[in-house]
Amino acid sequence: MKEPDLRRACGDLRDGLGAIRNLEQLLKSVRVAPRSIQAVLPGVHASCAPLVQLTHEFLGYARKHLDVTCCDELTSYVVPRIEKLKGILEPAMSRTVNAKQRLALEDDVTPLSKSLDAAAALFDLLEEGVNGKSVSLNLAELITQSRPGDLPSTASSGRRTATVTTDVHTGADVDVTPRLAMSTIALAIGLLKPKAKEPHIAVRADARLLSVNLSHGPCDGQPVQVVIPKIVSPSASCAAAVTTSMGAEFRIAEGQSEVTLVWKLSG
């Protein structure tokens, strides 16, 4: 069942969180005068309360369709950061922003902006998990033919592009939303415990199951470029929730040494 209100709330959240990212960029730009920064602070401050309301609204819709754990974790992650930003901006509006205060404001705003950027990507992921259109396709082909540009560019702060090797031994088709599947795989790669070796995707199928295993080895196989998102505390539960929405099971090994997505094959 589609949820148009979820899409609308996601768009409004994206716009509001984008204003915070713009403030971060203004603070970092040497070309932007202090008075220009002073001028945008009230607008960003005023947007904080509506952003909190939108967060609750969006996740209220999402929890009708997805596991509530990810919704609860996102609420606990996002709302305190917006409230903290509001508290930082309030005193800054009442004084002239000199060079020292600008640097201090940049130091305070930047980590919050990056954290909320990561949350914006998770909002997009959940919205796609509810409203995305599934098609029957060969998941192995989707992975090997994907490009970094195929993934959403929203909330790109903190993302990195990694070369991932693939080892594919299946021709099985499954019903998935292509962008959602690749975004979830990229998120799962980001959840792996960091190691010196590049990540590896192994796709396997038998008569009953198709599995996409993500680990750090072996490193032979066809290389593909994957955009890895910034990982934050709700990332794992969000990945699990949208994997379930695709009709698959999300398995993460102890110690985060590997992550596996498993589909049951019909017939």
PDB file of C-alpha atoms in Angstrom:
ATOM      1  CA  MET A   1       0.000   0.000   0.000  1.00  0.00           C
ATOM      2  CA  LYS A   2       1.407   3.380  -1.030  1.00  0.00           C
ATOM      3  CA  GLU A   3       1.544   6.254   1.429  1.00  0.00           C
ATOM      4  CA  PRO A   4       1.386   9.625  -0.391  1.00  0.00           C
ATOM      5  CA  ASP A   5       1.502  11.549   2.898  1.00  0.00           C
ATOM      6  CA  LEU A   6       4.809   9.856   3.659  1.00  0.00           C
ATOM      7  CA  ARG A   7       6.266  11.117   0.366  1.00  0.00           C
ATOM      8  CA  ARG A   8       5.063  14.652   1.084  1.00  0.00           C
ATOM      9  CA  ALA A   9       6.480  14.644   4.614  1.00  0.00           C
ATOM     10  CA  CYS A  10       9.769  13.261   3.299  1.00  0.00           C
ATOM     11  CA  GLY A  11      10.032  16.103   0.777  1.00  0.00           C
ATOM     12  CA  ASP A  12       9.318  18.692   3.459  1.00  0.00           C
ATOM     13  CA  LEU A  13      11.913  17.127   5.742  1.00  0.00           C
ATOM     14  CA  ARG A  14      14.452  17.084   2.925  1.00  0.00           C
ATOM     15  CA  ASP A  15      13.906  20.801   2.306  1.00  0.00           C
ATOM     16  CA  GLY A  16      14.156  21.706   5.982  1.00  0.00           C
ATOM     17  CA  LEU A  17      17.283  19.664   6.607  1.00  0.00           C
ATOM     18  CA  GLY A  18      18.755  21.124   3.425  1.00  0.00           C
ATOM     19  CA  ALA A  19      18.537  24.596   4.999  1.00  0.00           C
ATOM     20  CA  ILE A  20      20.723  23.370   7.865  1.00  0.00           C
ATOM     21  CA  ARG A  21      23.249  22.013   5.380  1.00  0.00           C
ATOM     22  CA  ASN A  22      23.222  25.370   3.575  1.00  0.00           C
ATOM     23  CA  LEU A  23      23.986  27.142   6.855  1.00  0.00           C
ATOM     24  CA  GLU A  24      26.974  24.864   7.373  1.00  0.00           C
ATOM     25  CA  GLN A  25      28.253  25.720   3.897  1.00  0.00           C
ATOM     26  CA  LEU A  26      27.789  29.454   4.480  1.00  0.00           C
ATOM     27  CA  LEU A  27      29.733  29.280   7.732  1.00  0.00           C
ATOM     28  CA  LYS A  28      32.613  27.529   5.956  1.00  0.00           C
ATOM     29  CA  SER A  29      32.739  29.872   2.960  1.00  0.00           C
ATOM     30  CA  VAL A  30      35.280  32.702   3.247  1.00  0.00           C
ATOM     31  CA  ARG A  31      33.322  34.583   0.581  1.00  0.00           C
ATOM     32  CA  VAL A  32      30.241  34.950   2.765  1.00  0.00           C
ATOM     33  CA  ALA A  33      30.166  38.068   4.925  1.00  0.00           C
ATOM     34  CA  PRO A  34      29.177  37.858   8.617  1.00  0.00           C
ATOM     35  CA  ARG A  35      26.048  39.951   7.993  1.00  0.00           C
ATOM     36  CA  SER A  36      24.869  37.392   5.430  1.00  0.00           C
ATOM     37  CA  ILE A  37      25.232  34.635   8.007  1.00  0.00           C
ATOM     38  CA  GLN A  38      23.439  36.778  10.579  1.00  0.00           C
ATOM     39  CA  ALA A  39      20.567  37.190   8.132  1.00  0.00           C
ATOM     40  CA  VAL A  40      19.899  33.458   7.687  1.00  0.00           C
ATOM     41  CA  LEU A  41      20.103  32.426  11.352  1.00  0.00           C
ATOM     42  CA  PRO A  42      16.507  33.409  12.269  1.00  0.00           C
ATOM     43  CA  GLY A  43      15.078  31.397   9.381  1.00  0.00           C
ATOM     44  CA  VAL A  44      17.011  28.256  10.276  1.00  0.00           C
ATOM     45  CA  HIS A  45      16.133  28.713  13.951  1.00  0.00           C
ATOM     46  CA  ALA A  46      12.440  29.130  13.092  1.00  0.00           C
ATOM     47  CA  SER A  47      12.513  25.932  11.019  1.00  0.00           C
ATOM     48  CA  CYS A  48      13.641  23.754  13.938  1.00  0.00           C
ATOM     49  CA  ALA A  49      10.254  23.371  15.638  1.00  0.00           C
ATOM     50  CA  PRO A  50       8.467  22.466  12.367  1.00  0.00           C
ATOM     51  CA  LEU A  51      11.262  19.984  11.602  1.00  0.00           C
ATOM     52  CA  VAL A  52      10.642  18.203  14.893  1.00  0.00           C
ATOM     53  CA  GLN A  53       6.920  18.072  14.092  1.00  0.00           C
ATOM     54  CA  LEU A  54       7.658  16.780  10.569  1.00  0.00           C
ATOM     55  CA  THR A  55       9.936  14.088  11.979  1.00  0.00           C
ATOM     56  CA  HIS A  56       7.144  12.798  14.210  1.00  0.00           C
ATOM     57  CA  GLU A  57       4.656  13.058  11.332  1.00  0.00           C
ATOM     58  CA  PHE A  58       6.883  11.196   8.863  1.00  0.00           C
ATOM     59  CA  LEU A  59       7.751   8.415  11.283  1.00  0.00           C
ATOM     60  CA  GLY A  60       4.113   8.161  12.340  1.00  0.00           C
ATOM     61  CA  TYR A  61       3.233   7.296   8.748  1.00  0.00           C
ATOM     62  CA  ALA A  62       6.288   5.043   8.349  1.00  0.00           C
ATOM     63  CA  ARG A  63       5.521   2.922  11.397  1.00  0.00           C
ATOM     64  CA  LYS A  64       2.241   1.830   9.794  1.00  0.00           C
ATOM     65  CA  HIS A  65       4.265  -0.043   7.184  1.00  0.00           C
ATOM     66  CA  LEU A  66       7.741  -0.693   8.617  1.00  0.00           C
ATOM     67  CA  ASP A  67       9.215  -2.166  11.779  1.00  0.00           C
ATOM     68  CA  VAL A  68       8.718   0.317  14.609  1.00  0.00           C
ATOM     69  CA  THR A  69      12.269  -0.144  15.927  1.00  0.00           C
ATOM     70  CA  CYS A  70      13.798   1.931  13.151  1.00  0.00           C
ATOM     71  CA  CYS A  71      11.152   4.626  13.621  1.00  0.00           C
ATOM     72  CA  ASP A  72      11.833   4.836  17.354  1.00  0.00           C
ATOM     73  CA  GLU A  73      15.598   4.924  16.813  1.00  0.00           C
ATOM     74  CA  LEU A  74      15.336   7.660  14.181  1.00  0.00           C
ATOM     75  CA  THR A  75      13.134   9.747  16.459  1.00  0.00           C
ATOM     76  CA  SER A  76      15.630   9.401  19.308  1.00  0.00           C
ATOM     77  CA  TYR A  77      18.471  10.283  16.946  1.00  0.00           C
ATOM     78  CA  VAL A  78      16.986  13.234  15.054  1.00  0.00           C
ATOM     79  CA  VAL A  79      14.861  15.168  17.532  1.00  0.00           C
ATOM     80  CA  PRO A  80      17.564  15.855  20.175  1.00  0.00           C
ATOM     81  CA  ARG A  81      19.947  17.065  17.452  1.00  0.00           C
ATOM     82  CA  ILE A  82      17.409  19.502  16.051  1.00  0.00           C
ATOM     83  CA  GLU A  83      16.661  20.742  19.566  1.00  0.00           C
ATOM     84  CA  LYS A  84      20.393  21.146  20.213  1.00  0.00           C
ATOM     85  CA  LEU A  85      20.799  23.139  17.006  1.00  0.00           C
ATOM     86  CA  LYS A  86      17.905  25.373  18.013  1.00  0.00           C
ATOM     87  CA  GLY A  87      19.610  26.035  21.350  1.00  0.00           C
ATOM     88  CA  ILE A  88      22.880  26.912  19.598  1.00  0.00           C
ATOM     89  CA  LEU A  89      21.262  29.336  17.156  1.00  0.00           C
ATOM     90  CA  GLU A  90      19.111  31.187  19.680  1.00  0.00           C
ATOM     91  CA  PRO A  91      21.909  33.143  21.422  1.00  0.00           C
ATOM     92  CA  ALA A  92      23.787  33.577  18.125  1.00  0.00           C
ATOM     93  CA  MET A  93      20.881  35.576  16.688  1.00  0.00           C
ATOM     94  CA  SER A  94      21.116  38.238  19.379  1.00  0.00           C
ATOM     95  CA  ARG A  95      24.724  39.249  18.748  1.00  0.00           C
ATOM     96  CA  THR A  96      26.949  40.265  15.866  1.00  0.00           C
ATOM     97  CA  VAL A  97      28.790  37.295  14.415  1.00  0.00           C
ATOM     98  CA  ASN A  98      32.485  38.170  14.497  1.00  0.00           C
ATOM     99  CA  ALA A  99      35.307  35.914  13.277  1.00  0.00           C
ATOM    100  CA  LYS A 100      35.713  34.106  16.595  1.00  0.00           C
ATOM    101  CA  GLN A 101      31.996  33.531  17.040  1.00  0.00           C
ATOM    102  CA  ARG A 102      31.703  32.388  13.442  1.00  0.00           C
ATOM    103  CA  LEU A 103      34.340  29.705  13.953  1.00  0.00           C
ATOM    104  CA  ALA A 104      32.664  28.596  17.175  1.00  0.00           C
ATOM    105  CA  LEU A 105      29.299  28.459  15.412  1.00  0.00           C
ATOM    106  CA  GLU A 106      30.833  26.464  12.568  1.00  0.00           C
ATOM    107  CA  ASP A 107      32.317  23.978  15.056  1.00  0.00           C
ATOM    108  CA  ASP A 108      28.912  23.534  16.701  1.00  0.00           C
ATOM    109  CA  VAL A 109      26.777  23.404  13.561  1.00  0.00           C
ATOM    110  CA  THR A 110      28.951  21.170  11.352  1.00  0.00           C
ATOM    111  CA  PRO A 111      28.666  17.869  13.284  1.00  0.00           C
ATOM    112  CA  LEU A 112      24.931  18.374  13.739  1.00  0.00           C
ATOM    113  CA  SER A 113      24.499  19.149  10.054  1.00  0.00           C
ATOM    114  CA  LYS A 114      26.397  16.027   9.011  1.00  0.00           C
ATOM    115  CA  SER A 115      24.418  13.869  11.435  1.00  0.00           C
ATOM    116  CA  LEU A 116      21.127  15.238  10.152  1.00  0.00           C
ATOM    117  CA  ASP A 117      22.325  14.762   6.567  1.00  0.00           C
ATOM    118  CA  ALA A 118      22.770  11.074   7.340  1.00  0.00           C
ATOM    119  CA  ALA A 119      19.285  10.999   8.849  1.00  0.00           C
ATOM    120  CA  ALA A 120      17.866  12.616   5.702  1.00  0.00           C
ATOM    121  CA  ALA A 121      19.281   9.730   3.668  1.00  0.00           C
ATOM    122  CA  LEU A 122      17.548   7.294   6.035  1.00  0.00           C
ATOM    123  CA  PHE A 123      14.249   9.168   5.642  1.00  0.00           C
ATOM    124  CA  ASP A 124      14.623   8.751   1.872  1.00  0.00           C
ATOM    125  CA  LEU A 125      15.378   5.055   2.355  1.00  0.00           C
ATOM    126  CA  LEU A 126      12.250   4.476   4.447  1.00  0.00           C
ATOM    127  CA  GLU A 127      10.064   6.431   2.037  1.00  0.00           C
ATOM    128  CA  GLU A 128      11.342   4.296  -0.829  1.00  0.00           C
ATOM    129  CA  GLY A 129      10.735   1.193   1.277  1.00  0.00           C
ATOM    130  CA  VAL A 130       7.057   2.088   1.555  1.00  0.00           C
ATOM    131  CA  ASN A 131       6.345   3.768  -1.781  1.00  0.00           C
ATOM    132  CA  GLY A 132       8.937   2.270  -4.135  1.00  0.00           C
ATOM    133  CA  LYS A 133       7.703   0.289  -7.138  1.00  0.00           C
ATOM    134  CA  SER A 134       8.930  -3.315  -7.228  1.00  0.00           C
ATOM    135  CA  VAL A 135       9.920  -5.055 -10.445  1.00  0.00           C
ATOM    136  CA  SER A 136      11.135  -8.572 -11.136  1.00  0.00           C
ATOM    137  CA  LEU A 137      14.813  -8.468 -12.051  1.00  0.00           C
ATOM    138  CA  ASN A 138      18.106 -10.284 -11.806  1.00  0.00           C
ATOM    139  CA  LEU A 139      19.661  -8.887  -8.653  1.00  0.00           C
ATOM    140  CA  ALA A 140      23.143 -10.016  -9.641  1.00  0.00           C
ATOM    141  CA  GLU A 141      22.920  -8.032 -12.879  1.00  0.00           C
ATOM    142  CA  LEU A 142      21.615  -4.994 -11.004  1.00  0.00           C
ATOM    143  CA  ILE A 143      24.632  -5.059  -8.689  1.00  0.00           C
ATOM    144  CA  THR A 144      27.276  -5.578 -11.362  1.00  0.00           C
ATOM    145  CA  GLN A 145      25.810  -2.944 -13.691  1.00  0.00           C
ATOM    146  CA  SER A 146      25.190  -0.252 -11.068  1.00  0.00           C
ATOM    147  CA  ARG A 147      27.060   3.051 -10.999  1.00  0.00           C
ATOM    148  CA  PRO A 148      27.490   5.568  -8.149  1.00  0.00           C
ATOM    149  CA  GLY A 149      25.215   7.950 -10.035  1.00  0.00           C
ATOM    150  CA  ASP A 150      22.358   5.447  -9.802  1.00  0.00           C
ATOM    151  CA  LEU A 151      22.042   6.118  -6.088  1.00  0.00           C
ATOM    152  CA  PRO A 152      20.181   9.096  -4.576  1.00  0.00           C
ATOM    153  CA  SER A 153      22.390  12.179  -4.254  1.00  0.00           C
ATOM    154  CA  THR A 154      20.367  13.681  -1.411  1.00  0.00           C
ATOM    155  CA  ALA A 155      22.231  14.152   1.851  1.00  0.00           C
ATOM    156  CA  SER A 156      25.596  13.275   0.344  1.00  0.00           C
ATOM    157  CA  SER A 157      27.678  14.649   3.218  1.00  0.00           C
ATOM    158  CA  GLY A 158      29.796  11.946   4.797  1.00  0.00           C
ATOM    159  CA  ARG A 159      29.436   9.535   1.884  1.00  0.00           C
ATOM    160  CA  ARG A 160      32.393   7.816   0.279  1.00  0.00           C
ATOM    161  CA  THR A 161      32.822   5.866  -2.918  1.00  0.00           C
ATOM    162  CA  ALA A 162      34.382   2.425  -2.568  1.00  0.00           C
ATOM    163  CA  THR A 163      35.463  -0.196  -5.060  1.00  0.00           C
ATOM    164  CA  VAL A 164      33.647  -3.425  -4.264  1.00  0.00           C
ATOM    165  CA  THR A 165      34.445  -6.774  -5.852  1.00  0.00           C
ATOM    166  CA  THR A 166      31.594  -9.056  -6.832  1.00  0.00           C
ATOM    167  CA  ASP A 167      31.374 -12.818  -7.149  1.00  0.00           C
ATOM    168  CA  VAL A 168      28.133 -13.746  -8.870  1.00  0.00           C
ATOM    169  CA  HIS A 169      26.800 -17.264  -9.398  1.00  0.00           C
ATOM    170  CA  THR A 170      23.082 -16.964 -10.016  1.00  0.00           C
ATOM    171  CA  GLY A 171      20.505 -16.125 -12.609  1.00  0.00           C
ATOM    172  CA  ALA A 172      17.546 -15.958 -10.219  1.00  0.00           C
ATOM    173  CA  ASP A 173      15.084 -13.053 -10.366  1.00  0.00           C
ATOM    174  CA  VAL A 174      13.457 -11.421  -7.341  1.00  0.00           C
ATOM    175  CA  ASP A 175      10.891  -8.634  -6.907  1.00  0.00           C
ATOM    176  CA  VAL A 176      12.680  -5.516  -5.660  1.00  0.00           C
ATOM    177  CA  THR A 177      12.726  -1.747  -6.016  1.00  0.00           C
ATOM    178  CA  PRO A 178      16.061  -1.259  -7.829  1.00  0.00           C
ATOM    179  CA  ARG A 179      17.170   1.969  -6.127  1.00  0.00           C
ATOM    180  CA  LEU A 180      16.058   0.666  -2.744  1.00  0.00           C
ATOM    181  CA  ALA A 181      17.948  -2.594  -3.225  1.00  0.00           C
ATOM    182  CA  MET A 182      21.195  -0.822  -4.152  1.00  0.00           C
ATOM    183  CA  SER A 183      20.814   1.781  -1.394  1.00  0.00           C
ATOM    184  CA  THR A 184      20.274  -0.999   1.152  1.00  0.00           C
ATOM    185  CA  ILE A 185      23.287  -2.944  -0.097  1.00  0.00           C
ATOM    186  CA  ALA A 186      25.424   0.212   0.096  1.00  0.00           C
ATOM    187  CA  LEU A 187      24.183   0.849   3.631  1.00  0.00           C
ATOM    188  CA  ALA A 188      24.928  -2.754   4.593  1.00  0.00           C
ATOM    189  CA  ILE A 189      28.490  -2.403   3.275  1.00  0.00           C
ATOM    190  CA  GLY A 190      28.890   0.676   5.446  1.00  0.00           C
ATOM    191  CA  LEU A 191      27.800  -1.360   8.468  1.00  0.00           C
ATOM    192  CA  LEU A 192      30.703  -3.790   8.054  1.00  0.00           C
ATOM    193  CA  LYS A 193      33.463  -3.487  10.602  1.00  0.00           C
ATOM    194  CA  PRO A 194      36.305  -1.576   8.859  1.00  0.00           C
ATOM    195  CA  LYS A 195      39.192  -3.676   7.571  1.00  0.00           C
ATOM    196  CA  ALA A 196      42.157  -3.151   5.271  1.00  0.00           C
ATOM    197  CA  LYS A 197      40.588  -5.198   2.466  1.00  0.00           C
ATOM    198  CA  GLU A 198      37.982  -3.775   0.121  1.00  0.00           C
ATOM    199  CA  PRO A 199      34.373  -4.939   0.620  1.00  0.00           C
ATOM    200  CA  HIS A 200      33.120  -7.923  -1.353  1.00  0.00           C
ATOM    201  CA  ILE A 201      29.651  -8.881  -2.561  1.00  0.00           C
ATOM    202  CA  ALA A 202      28.866 -12.546  -3.143  1.00  0.00           C
ATOM    203  CA  VAL A 203      25.537 -13.429  -4.754  1.00  0.00           C
ATOM    204  CA  ARG A 204      24.439 -17.053  -4.478  1.00  0.00           C
ATOM    205  CA  ALA A 205      21.236 -18.954  -5.195  1.00  0.00           C
ATOM    206  CA  ASP A 206      19.913 -22.474  -4.935  1.00  0.00           C
ATOM    207  CA  ALA A 207      16.438 -23.852  -5.530  1.00  0.00           C
ATOM    208  CA  ARG A 208      15.025 -22.122  -2.456  1.00  0.00           C
ATOM    209  CA  LEU A 209      17.104 -19.086  -1.484  1.00  0.00           C
ATOM    210  CA  LEU A 210      18.996 -16.188  -3.011  1.00  0.00           C
ATOM    211  CA  SER A 211      21.567 -14.529  -0.765  1.00  0.00           C
ATOM    212  CA  VAL A 212      23.610 -11.350  -1.096  1.00  0.00           C
ATOM    213  CA  ASN A 213      26.561 -11.666   1.272  1.00  0.00           C
ATOM    214  CA  LEU A 214      28.642  -8.598   2.122  1.00  0.00           C
ATOM    215  CA  SER A 215      32.044  -9.055   3.726  1.00  0.00           C
ATOM    216  CA  HIS A 216      35.708  -8.103   3.365  1.00  0.00           C
ATOM    217  CA  GLY A 217      36.888 -11.061   1.352  1.00  0.00           C
ATOM    218  CA  PRO A 218      37.865 -12.749  -0.844  1.00  0.00           C
ATOM    219  CA  CYS A 219      38.836  -9.872  -3.121  1.00  0.00           C
ATOM    220  CA  ASP A 220      38.733 -11.506  -6.546  1.00  0.00           C
ATOM    221  CA  GLY A 221      35.856 -10.879  -8.909  1.00  0.00           C
ATOM    222  CA  GLN A 222      34.396  -8.038 -10.939  1.00  0.00           C
ATOM    223  CA  PRO A 223      34.882  -4.566  -9.384  1.00  0.00           C
ATOM    224  CA  VAL A 224      31.973  -2.120  -9.094  1.00  0.00           C
ATOM    225  CA  GLN A 225      31.813   1.368  -7.621  1.00  0.00           C
ATOM    226  CA  VAL A 226      29.401   1.788  -4.710  1.00  0.00           C
ATOM    227  CA  VAL A 227      28.585   4.966  -2.783  1.00  0.00           C
ATOM    228  CA  ILE A 228      28.798   4.158   0.931  1.00  0.00           C
ATOM    229  CA  PRO A 229      26.624   6.407   3.132  1.00  0.00           C
ATOM    230  CA  LYS A 230      27.582   7.832   6.496  1.00  0.00           C
ATOM    231  CA  ILE A 231      26.645   5.302   9.169  1.00  0.00           C
ATOM    232  CA  VAL A 232      24.762   6.485  12.252  1.00  0.00           C
ATOM    233  CA  SER A 233      23.088   4.662  15.121  1.00  0.00           C
ATOM    234  CA  PRO A 234      19.704   4.008  13.395  1.00  0.00           C
ATOM    235  CA  SER A 235      21.339   2.783  10.151  1.00  0.00           C
ATOM    236  CA  ALA A 236      21.194  -0.938  10.968  1.00  0.00           C
ATOM    237  CA  SER A 237      17.545  -0.961  12.033  1.00  0.00           C
ATOM    238  CA  CYS A 238      16.562   1.088   8.965  1.00  0.00           C
ATOM    239  CA  ALA A 239      18.427  -1.312   6.672  1.00  0.00           C
ATOM    240  CA  ALA A 240      16.685  -4.250   8.341  1.00  0.00           C
ATOM    241  CA  ALA A 241      13.259  -2.600   8.034  1.00  0.00           C
ATOM    242  CA  VAL A 242      13.495  -1.877   4.316  1.00  0.00           C
ATOM    243  CA  THR A 243      15.008  -5.300   3.632  1.00  0.00           C
ATOM    244  CA  THR A 244      11.894  -6.803   5.209  1.00  0.00           C
ATOM    245  CA  SER A 245       9.757  -4.499   3.042  1.00  0.00           C
ATOM    246  CA  MET A 246      11.427  -6.102  -0.012  1.00  0.00           C
ATOM    247  CA  GLY A 247      10.400  -9.547   1.219  1.00  0.00           C
ATOM    248  CA  ALA A 248      13.893 -10.496   2.365  1.00  0.00           C
ATOM    249  CA  GLU A 249      15.658 -11.215   5.642  1.00  0.00           C
ATOM    250  CA  PHE A 250      18.451  -9.003   6.999  1.00  0.00           C
ATOM    251  CA  ARG A 251      21.207 -10.836   8.871  1.00  0.00           C
ATOM    252  CA  ILE A 252      24.164  -9.125  10.499  1.00  0.00           C
ATOM    253  CA  ALA A 253      26.901 -11.290  12.015  1.00  0.00           C
ATOM    254  CA  GLU A 254      28.263 -10.759  15.496  1.00  0.00           C
ATOM    255  CA  GLY A 255      31.062  -8.229  15.341  1.00  0.00           C
ATOM    256  CA  GLN A 256      29.665  -6.894  12.035  1.00  0.00           C
ATOM    257  CA  SER A 257      32.075  -9.093  10.075  1.00  0.00           C
ATOM    258  CA  GLU A 258      29.427  -9.741   7.428  1.00  0.00           C
ATOM    259  CA  VAL A 259      25.900  -8.779   6.455  1.00  0.00           C
ATOM    260  CA  THR A 260      23.586 -10.993   4.413  1.00  0.00           C
ATOM    261  CA  LEU A 261      20.304 -10.260   2.649  1.00  0.00           C
ATOM    262  CA  VAL A 262      18.283 -13.419   1.947  1.00  0.00           C
ATOM    263  CA  TRP A 263      15.316 -13.851  -0.390  1.00  0.00           C
ATOM    264  CA  LYS A 264      13.104 -16.943  -0.562  1.00  0.00           C
ATOM    265  CA  LEU A 265      12.602 -17.990  -4.170  1.00  0.00           C
ATOM    266  CA  SER A 266       9.142 -19.000  -5.329  1.00  0.00           C
ATOM    267  CA  GLY A 267       8.629 -22.141  -7.318  1.00  0.00           C
TER     268      GLY A 267
END
